Short mmCIF file of C-alpha atoms in Angstrom, two decimals:
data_model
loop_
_atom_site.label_atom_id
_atom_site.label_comp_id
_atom_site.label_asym_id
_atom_site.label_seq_id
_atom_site.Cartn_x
_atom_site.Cartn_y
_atom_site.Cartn_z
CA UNK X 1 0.00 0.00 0.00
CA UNK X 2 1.10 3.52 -0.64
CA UNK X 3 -0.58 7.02 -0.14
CA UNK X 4 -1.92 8.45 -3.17
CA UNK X 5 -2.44 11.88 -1.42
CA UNK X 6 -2.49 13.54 1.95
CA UNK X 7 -4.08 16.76 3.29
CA UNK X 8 -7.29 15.65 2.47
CA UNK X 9 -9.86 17.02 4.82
CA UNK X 10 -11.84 14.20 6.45
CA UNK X 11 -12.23 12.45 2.87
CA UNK X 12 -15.03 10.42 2.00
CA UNK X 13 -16.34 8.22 -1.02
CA UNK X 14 -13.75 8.72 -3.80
CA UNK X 15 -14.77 8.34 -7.27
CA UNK X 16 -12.04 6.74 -9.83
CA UNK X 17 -12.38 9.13 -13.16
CA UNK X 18 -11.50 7.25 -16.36
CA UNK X 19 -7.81 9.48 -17.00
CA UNK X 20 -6.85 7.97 -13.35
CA UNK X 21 -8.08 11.55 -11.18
CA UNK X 22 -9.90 11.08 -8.19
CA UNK X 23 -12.91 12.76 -6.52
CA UNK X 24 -14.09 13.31 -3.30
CA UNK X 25 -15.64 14.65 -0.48
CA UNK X 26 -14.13 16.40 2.21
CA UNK X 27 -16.38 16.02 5.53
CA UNK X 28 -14.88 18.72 7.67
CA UNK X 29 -16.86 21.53 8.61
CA UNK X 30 -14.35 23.89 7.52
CA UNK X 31 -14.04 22.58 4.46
CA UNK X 32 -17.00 21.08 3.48
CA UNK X 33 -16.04 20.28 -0.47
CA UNK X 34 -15.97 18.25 -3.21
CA UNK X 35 -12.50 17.98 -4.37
CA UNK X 36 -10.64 16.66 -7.35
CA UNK X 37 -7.34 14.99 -6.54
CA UNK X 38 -5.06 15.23 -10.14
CA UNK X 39 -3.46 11.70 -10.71
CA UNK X 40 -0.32 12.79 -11.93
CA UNK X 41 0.55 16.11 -9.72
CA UNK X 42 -1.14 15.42 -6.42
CA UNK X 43 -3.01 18.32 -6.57
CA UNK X 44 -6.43 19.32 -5.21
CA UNK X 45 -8.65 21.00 -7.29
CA UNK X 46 -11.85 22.54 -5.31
CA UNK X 47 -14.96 21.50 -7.31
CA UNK X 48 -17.75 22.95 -5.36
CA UNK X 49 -18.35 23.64 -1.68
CA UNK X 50 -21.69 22.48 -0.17
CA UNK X 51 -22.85 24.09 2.37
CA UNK X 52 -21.68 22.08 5.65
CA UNK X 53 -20.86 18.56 5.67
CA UNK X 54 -20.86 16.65 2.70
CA UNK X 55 -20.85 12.55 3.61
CA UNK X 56 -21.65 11.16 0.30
CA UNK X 57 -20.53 11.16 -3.96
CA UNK X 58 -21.21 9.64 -6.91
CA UNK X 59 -20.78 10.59 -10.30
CA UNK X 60 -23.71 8.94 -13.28
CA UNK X 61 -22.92 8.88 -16.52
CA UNK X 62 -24.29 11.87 -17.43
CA UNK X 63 -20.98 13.41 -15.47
CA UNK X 64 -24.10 15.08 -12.74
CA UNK X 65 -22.52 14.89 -9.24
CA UNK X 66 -24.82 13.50 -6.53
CA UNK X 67 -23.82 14.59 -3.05
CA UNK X 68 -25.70 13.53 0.58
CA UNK X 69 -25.23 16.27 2.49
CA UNK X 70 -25.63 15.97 6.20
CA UNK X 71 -25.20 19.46 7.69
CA UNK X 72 -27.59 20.74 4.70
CA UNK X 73 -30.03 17.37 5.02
CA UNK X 74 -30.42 17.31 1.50
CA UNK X 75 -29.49 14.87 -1.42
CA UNK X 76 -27.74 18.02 -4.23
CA UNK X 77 -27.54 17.64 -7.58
CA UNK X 78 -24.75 19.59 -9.14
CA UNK X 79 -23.36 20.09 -13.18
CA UNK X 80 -19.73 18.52 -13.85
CA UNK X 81 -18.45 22.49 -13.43
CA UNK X 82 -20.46 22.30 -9.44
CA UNK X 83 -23.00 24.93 -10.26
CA UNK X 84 -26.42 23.29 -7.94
CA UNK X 85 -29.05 21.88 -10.20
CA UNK X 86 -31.35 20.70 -7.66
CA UNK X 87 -31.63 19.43 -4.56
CA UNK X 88 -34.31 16.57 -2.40
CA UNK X 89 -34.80 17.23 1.23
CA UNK X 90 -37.56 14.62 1.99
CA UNK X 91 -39.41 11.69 0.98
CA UNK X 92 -43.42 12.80 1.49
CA UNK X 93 -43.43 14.87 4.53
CA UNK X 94 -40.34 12.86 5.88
CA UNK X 95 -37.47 14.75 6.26
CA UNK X 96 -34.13 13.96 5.29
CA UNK X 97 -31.97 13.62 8.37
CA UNK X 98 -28.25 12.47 7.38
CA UNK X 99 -28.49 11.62 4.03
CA UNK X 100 -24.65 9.72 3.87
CA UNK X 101 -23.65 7.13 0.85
CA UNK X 102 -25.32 6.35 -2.34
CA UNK X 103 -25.23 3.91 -5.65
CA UNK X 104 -27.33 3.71 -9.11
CA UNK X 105 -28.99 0.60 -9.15
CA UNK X 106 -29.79 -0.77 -12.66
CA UNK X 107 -33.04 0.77 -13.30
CA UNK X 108 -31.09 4.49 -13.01
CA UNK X 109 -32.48 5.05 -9.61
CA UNK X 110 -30.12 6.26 -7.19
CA UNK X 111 -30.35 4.19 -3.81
CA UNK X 112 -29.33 6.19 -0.46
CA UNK X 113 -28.68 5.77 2.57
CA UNK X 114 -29.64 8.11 5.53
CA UNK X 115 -28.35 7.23 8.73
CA UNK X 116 -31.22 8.46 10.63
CA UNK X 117 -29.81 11.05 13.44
CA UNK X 118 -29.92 14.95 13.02
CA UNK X 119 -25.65 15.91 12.48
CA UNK X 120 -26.65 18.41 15.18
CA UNK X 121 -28.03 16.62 17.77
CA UNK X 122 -25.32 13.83 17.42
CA UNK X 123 -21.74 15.84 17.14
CA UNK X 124 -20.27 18.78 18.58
CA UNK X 125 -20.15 21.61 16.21
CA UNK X 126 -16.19 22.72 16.81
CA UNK X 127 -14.47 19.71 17.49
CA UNK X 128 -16.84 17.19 14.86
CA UNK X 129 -17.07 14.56 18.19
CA UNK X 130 -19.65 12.79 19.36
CA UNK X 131 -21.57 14.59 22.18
CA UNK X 132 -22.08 13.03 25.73
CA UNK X 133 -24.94 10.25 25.72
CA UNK X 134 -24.70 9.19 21.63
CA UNK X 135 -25.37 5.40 22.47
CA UNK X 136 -28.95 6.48 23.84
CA UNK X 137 -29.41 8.58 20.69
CA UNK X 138 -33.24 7.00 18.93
CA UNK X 139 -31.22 6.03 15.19
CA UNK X 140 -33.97 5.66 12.77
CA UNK X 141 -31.62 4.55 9.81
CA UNK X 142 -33.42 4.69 5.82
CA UNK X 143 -32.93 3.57 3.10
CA UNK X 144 -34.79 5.73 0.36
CA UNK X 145 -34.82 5.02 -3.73
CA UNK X 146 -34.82 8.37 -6.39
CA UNK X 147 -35.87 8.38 -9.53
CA UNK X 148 -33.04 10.48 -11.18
CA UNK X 149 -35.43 12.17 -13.77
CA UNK X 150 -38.56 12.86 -11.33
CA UNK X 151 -37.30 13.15 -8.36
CA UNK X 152 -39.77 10.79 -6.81
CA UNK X 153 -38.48 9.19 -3.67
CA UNK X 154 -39.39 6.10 -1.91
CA UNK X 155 -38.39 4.68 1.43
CA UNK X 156 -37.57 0.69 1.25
CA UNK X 157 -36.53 0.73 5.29
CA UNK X 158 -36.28 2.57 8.45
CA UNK X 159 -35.11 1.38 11.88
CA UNK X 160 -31.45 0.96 10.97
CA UNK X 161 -28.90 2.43 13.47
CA UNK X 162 -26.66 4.22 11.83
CA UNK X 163 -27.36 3.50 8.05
CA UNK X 164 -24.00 3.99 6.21
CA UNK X 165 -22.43 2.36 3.21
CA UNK X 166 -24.33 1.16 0.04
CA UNK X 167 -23.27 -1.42 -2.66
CA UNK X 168 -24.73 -3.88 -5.03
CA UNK X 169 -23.94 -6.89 -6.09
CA UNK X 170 -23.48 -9.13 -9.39
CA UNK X 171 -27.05 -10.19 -8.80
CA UNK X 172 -28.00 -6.99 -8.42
CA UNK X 173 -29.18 -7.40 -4.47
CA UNK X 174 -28.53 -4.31 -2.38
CA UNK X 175 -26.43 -4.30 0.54
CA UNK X 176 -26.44 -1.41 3.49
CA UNK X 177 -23.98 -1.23 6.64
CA UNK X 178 -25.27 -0.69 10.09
CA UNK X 179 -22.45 1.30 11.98
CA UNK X 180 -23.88 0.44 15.46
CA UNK X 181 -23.40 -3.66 15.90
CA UNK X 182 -21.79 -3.98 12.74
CA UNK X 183 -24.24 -5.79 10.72
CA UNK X 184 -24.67 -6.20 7.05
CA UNK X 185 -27.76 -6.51 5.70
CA UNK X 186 -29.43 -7.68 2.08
CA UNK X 187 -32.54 -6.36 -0.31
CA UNK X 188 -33.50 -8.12 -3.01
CA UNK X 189 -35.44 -4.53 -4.50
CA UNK X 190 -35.98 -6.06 -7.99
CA UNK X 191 -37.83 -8.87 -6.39
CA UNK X 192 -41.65 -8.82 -4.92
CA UNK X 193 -41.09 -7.89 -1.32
CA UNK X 194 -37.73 -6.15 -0.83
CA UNK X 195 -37.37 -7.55 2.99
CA UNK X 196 -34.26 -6.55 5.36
CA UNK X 197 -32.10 -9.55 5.95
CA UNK X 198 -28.67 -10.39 7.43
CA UNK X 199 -25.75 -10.76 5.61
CA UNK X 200 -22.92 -11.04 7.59
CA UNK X 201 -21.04 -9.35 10.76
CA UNK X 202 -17.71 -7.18 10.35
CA UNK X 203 -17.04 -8.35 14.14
CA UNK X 204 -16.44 -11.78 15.27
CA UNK X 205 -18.59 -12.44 17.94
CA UNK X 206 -17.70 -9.10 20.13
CA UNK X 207 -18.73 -5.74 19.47
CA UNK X 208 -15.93 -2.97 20.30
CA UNK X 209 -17.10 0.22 22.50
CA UNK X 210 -17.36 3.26 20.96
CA UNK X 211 -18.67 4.91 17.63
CA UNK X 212 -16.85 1.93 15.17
CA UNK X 213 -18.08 0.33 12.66
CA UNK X 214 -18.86 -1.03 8.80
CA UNK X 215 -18.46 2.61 6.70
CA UNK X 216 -18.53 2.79 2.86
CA UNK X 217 -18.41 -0.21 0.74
CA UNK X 218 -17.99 -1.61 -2.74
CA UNK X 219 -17.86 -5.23 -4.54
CA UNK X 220 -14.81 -6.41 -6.46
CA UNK X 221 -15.27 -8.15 -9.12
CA UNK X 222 -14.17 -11.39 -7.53
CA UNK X 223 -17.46 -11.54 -6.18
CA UNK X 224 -16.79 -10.48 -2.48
CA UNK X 225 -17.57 -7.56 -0.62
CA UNK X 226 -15.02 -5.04 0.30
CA UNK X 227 -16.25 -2.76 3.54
CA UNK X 228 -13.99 0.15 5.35
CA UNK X 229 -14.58 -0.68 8.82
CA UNK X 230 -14.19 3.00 10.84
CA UNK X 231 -12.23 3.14 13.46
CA UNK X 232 -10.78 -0.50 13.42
CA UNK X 233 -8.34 0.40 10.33
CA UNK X 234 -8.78 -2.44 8.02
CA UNK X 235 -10.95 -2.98 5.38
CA UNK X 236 -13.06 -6.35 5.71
CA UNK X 237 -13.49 -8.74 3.00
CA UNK X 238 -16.33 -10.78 3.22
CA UNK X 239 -17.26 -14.30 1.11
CA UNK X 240 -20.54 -14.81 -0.78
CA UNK X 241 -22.00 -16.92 2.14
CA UNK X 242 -21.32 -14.06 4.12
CA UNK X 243 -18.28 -14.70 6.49
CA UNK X 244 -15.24 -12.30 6.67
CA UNK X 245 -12.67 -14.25 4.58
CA UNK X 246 -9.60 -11.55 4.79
CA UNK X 247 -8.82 -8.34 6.58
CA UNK X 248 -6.84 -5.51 4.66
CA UNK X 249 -4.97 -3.61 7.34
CA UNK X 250 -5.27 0.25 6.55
CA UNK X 251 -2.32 2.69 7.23
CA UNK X 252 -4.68 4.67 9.67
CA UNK X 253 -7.37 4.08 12.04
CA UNK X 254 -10.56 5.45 10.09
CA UNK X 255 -11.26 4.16 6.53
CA UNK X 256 -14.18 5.57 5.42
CA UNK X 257 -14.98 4.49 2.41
CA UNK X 258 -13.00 2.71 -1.23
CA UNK X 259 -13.39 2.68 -4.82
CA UNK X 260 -11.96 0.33 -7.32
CA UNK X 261 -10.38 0.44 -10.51
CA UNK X 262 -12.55 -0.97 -13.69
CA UNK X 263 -9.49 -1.47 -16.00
CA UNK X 264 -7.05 -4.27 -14.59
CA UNK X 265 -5.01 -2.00 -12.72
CA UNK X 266 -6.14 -4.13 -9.89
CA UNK X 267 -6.03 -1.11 -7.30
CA UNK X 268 -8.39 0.28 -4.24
CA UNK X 269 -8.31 3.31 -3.27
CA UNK X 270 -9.43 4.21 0.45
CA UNK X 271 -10.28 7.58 2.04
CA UNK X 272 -8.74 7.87 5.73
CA UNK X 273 -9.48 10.49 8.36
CA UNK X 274 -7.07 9.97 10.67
CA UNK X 275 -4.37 10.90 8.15
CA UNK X 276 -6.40 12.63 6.26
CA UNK X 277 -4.76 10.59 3.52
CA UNK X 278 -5.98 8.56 0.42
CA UNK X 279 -4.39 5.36 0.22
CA UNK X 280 -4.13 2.97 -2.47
CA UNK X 281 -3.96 -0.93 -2.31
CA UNK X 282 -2.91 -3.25 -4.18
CA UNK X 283 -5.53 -6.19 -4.63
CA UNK X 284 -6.24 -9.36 -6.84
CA UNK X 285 -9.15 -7.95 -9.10
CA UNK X 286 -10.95 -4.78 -9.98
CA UNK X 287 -14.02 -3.90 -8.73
CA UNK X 288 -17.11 -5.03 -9.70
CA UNK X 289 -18.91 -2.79 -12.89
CA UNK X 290 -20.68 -0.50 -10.78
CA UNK X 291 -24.20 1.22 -12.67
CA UNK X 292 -23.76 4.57 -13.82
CA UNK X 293 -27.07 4.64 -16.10
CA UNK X 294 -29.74 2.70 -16.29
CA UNK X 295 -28.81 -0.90 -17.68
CA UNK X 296 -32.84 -2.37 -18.30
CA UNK X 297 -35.60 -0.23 -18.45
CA UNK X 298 -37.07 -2.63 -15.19
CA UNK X 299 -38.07 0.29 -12.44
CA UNK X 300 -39.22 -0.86 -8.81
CA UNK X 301 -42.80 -1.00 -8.53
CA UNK X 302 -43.35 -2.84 -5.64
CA UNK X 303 -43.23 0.28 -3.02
CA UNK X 304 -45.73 3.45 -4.27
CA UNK X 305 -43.30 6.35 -4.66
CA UNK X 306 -44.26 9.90 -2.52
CA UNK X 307 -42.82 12.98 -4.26
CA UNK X 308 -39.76 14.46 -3.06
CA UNK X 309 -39.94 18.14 -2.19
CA UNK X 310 -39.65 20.15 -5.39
CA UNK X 311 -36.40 20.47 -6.79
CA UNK X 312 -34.78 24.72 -7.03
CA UNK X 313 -32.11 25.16 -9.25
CA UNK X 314 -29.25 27.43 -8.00
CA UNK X 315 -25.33 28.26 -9.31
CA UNK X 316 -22.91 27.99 -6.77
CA UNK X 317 -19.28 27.81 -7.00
CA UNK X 318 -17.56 26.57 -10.15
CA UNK X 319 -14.41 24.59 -10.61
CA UNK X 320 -11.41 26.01 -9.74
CA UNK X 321 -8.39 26.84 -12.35
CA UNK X 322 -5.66 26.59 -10.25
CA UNK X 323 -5.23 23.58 -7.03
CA UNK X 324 -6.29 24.53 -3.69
CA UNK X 325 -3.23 23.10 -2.21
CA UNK X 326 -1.25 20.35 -3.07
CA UNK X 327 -1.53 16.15 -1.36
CA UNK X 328 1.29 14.48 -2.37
CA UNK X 329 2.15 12.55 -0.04
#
């Protein structure tokens, strides 16, 4: 493993671009960006800044950035330049609480999680910590589906503590992290009744103390499931049955998230907090395809869909010319 790039403020889902640059998100509050790390130089090019506290990226093939932002509560939409196209702040008269990682499924829809606490109630403003008497905090963990064109939203399930990291797999069943416990559980939303199960367990039998836990999360294209486990520094691997097979040791303590490569470089990238780093892995495959567009024109019809609160277009900050500051490492 090396680092790809340091100085990275509190980084958070990277995105592998097809000329080898990387994107992110950077989570601290005085930052609060999505940044574009250049392959070659290092360098950190700011993209857009959000508003607060921005926990989740992806990019569709369309180039349209899609970032959950928890300080803002909203799910924003932004042009490949980061002017704001739009932006969903509830499902119905549910509000969006923490809206944190997201994936296109193969219908086009973007699947999200939101890990169900209020960013306010939950962490100290200055220092980003967790406030006296968390473990008592009422999670109420969702897991919503939006219809990129409408803007429809639909909740598939509530009740998760701590809702965090999102992937599909090969058969295109869903997969969302529980931070709290350390469960993994499984949706089959292309099927008739897309039920919560259990997938697997990043612990082994005993659950650490403190705020630590399965984070962001992608499958390679060997079939298993790669998942950042915060706080533990290593990245669990887990087999098709569901059992952790392997544990990648991280250089620091708080992986957040990874993202593969698609074209046999055989790398993983992971975003790190602790030094606020990117770090890059060697590994034995790519990762799995991941949906960018729809791939079938199947949509989920099983769940009615409430409309999202309407959608305001607004310019905000454009790319920058020139890098922010540099990351090598």
């Amino acid at each position: 493993m090396e680092l790809f790039a340091r100085g990275v403020c509190a980084p958070e889902c990277p995105v592998v671009l097809d000329n080898g640059d990387i994107l992110v998100v950077e989570m601290r509050r005085d930052r609060g960006a999505v940044t574009r790390v250049d392959a070659k130089t290092r360098e950190l090019h700011t993209i857009t800044l959000t508003g607060g506290f921005p926990n989740g990226l992806l990019r569709d093939a369309q180039g349209k950035l899609w970032v959950g932002e928890a300080y803002e509560h909203a799910l924003i939409r932004y042009d490949a330049e980061g002017n704001e196209e739009a932006r969903i702040t509830s499902c119905g008269d549910e509000l969006f609480r923490w809206p944190n990682d997201h994936v296109i499924g193969r219908d086009g829809a973007i699947y999200m999680t939101d890990s169900g606490a209020w960013e306010h109630d939950l962490l100290d403003p200055v220092n980003m910590t967790l406030r006296p008497g968390w473990t008592d905090y009422p999670f109420d963990g969702r897991v919503y589906r939006i219809d990129r064109a409408t803007l429809d939203v639909t909740r598939i399930d509530n009740g998760i503590r701590f809702a965090n990291g999102i992937a599909f797999d090969r058969h295109d069943r869903l997969y969302v992290a529980e931070t709290i416990g350390g469960n993994i559980y499984r949706y089959d939303v292309f099927g008739a009744n897309p039920r919560r199960e259990l997938f697997g367990n990043v612990w082994d039998g005993t659950v650490p103390d403190g705020f630590i836990g399965p984070d962001g999360m992608k499958f390679g294209a060997d079939g298993r499931l790669y998942c950042a486990v915060m706080g533990a520094g290593h990245i669990a691997v887990f087999d098709e049955d569901g059992t952790v097979a392997e544990r990648i040791q991280t250089m620091g303590k708080a992986p957040t998230n990874i993202a593969f490569t698609e074209d046999g470089q055989h790398k993983m990238f992971v975003t790190e907090i602790t030094n606020e780093a990117i770090e890059v892995h060697e590994v034995l495959c790519d990762g799995l395809p991941i949906h960018r567009d729809a791939s079938t024109t199947e949509a989920l019809t099983s769940i009615p869909p409430q409309r999202a609160s309407s959608p305001s277009p607004v310019a905000t900050n454009s790319i920058g010319t020139t890098p922010s500051r540099v990351g090598n490492p």
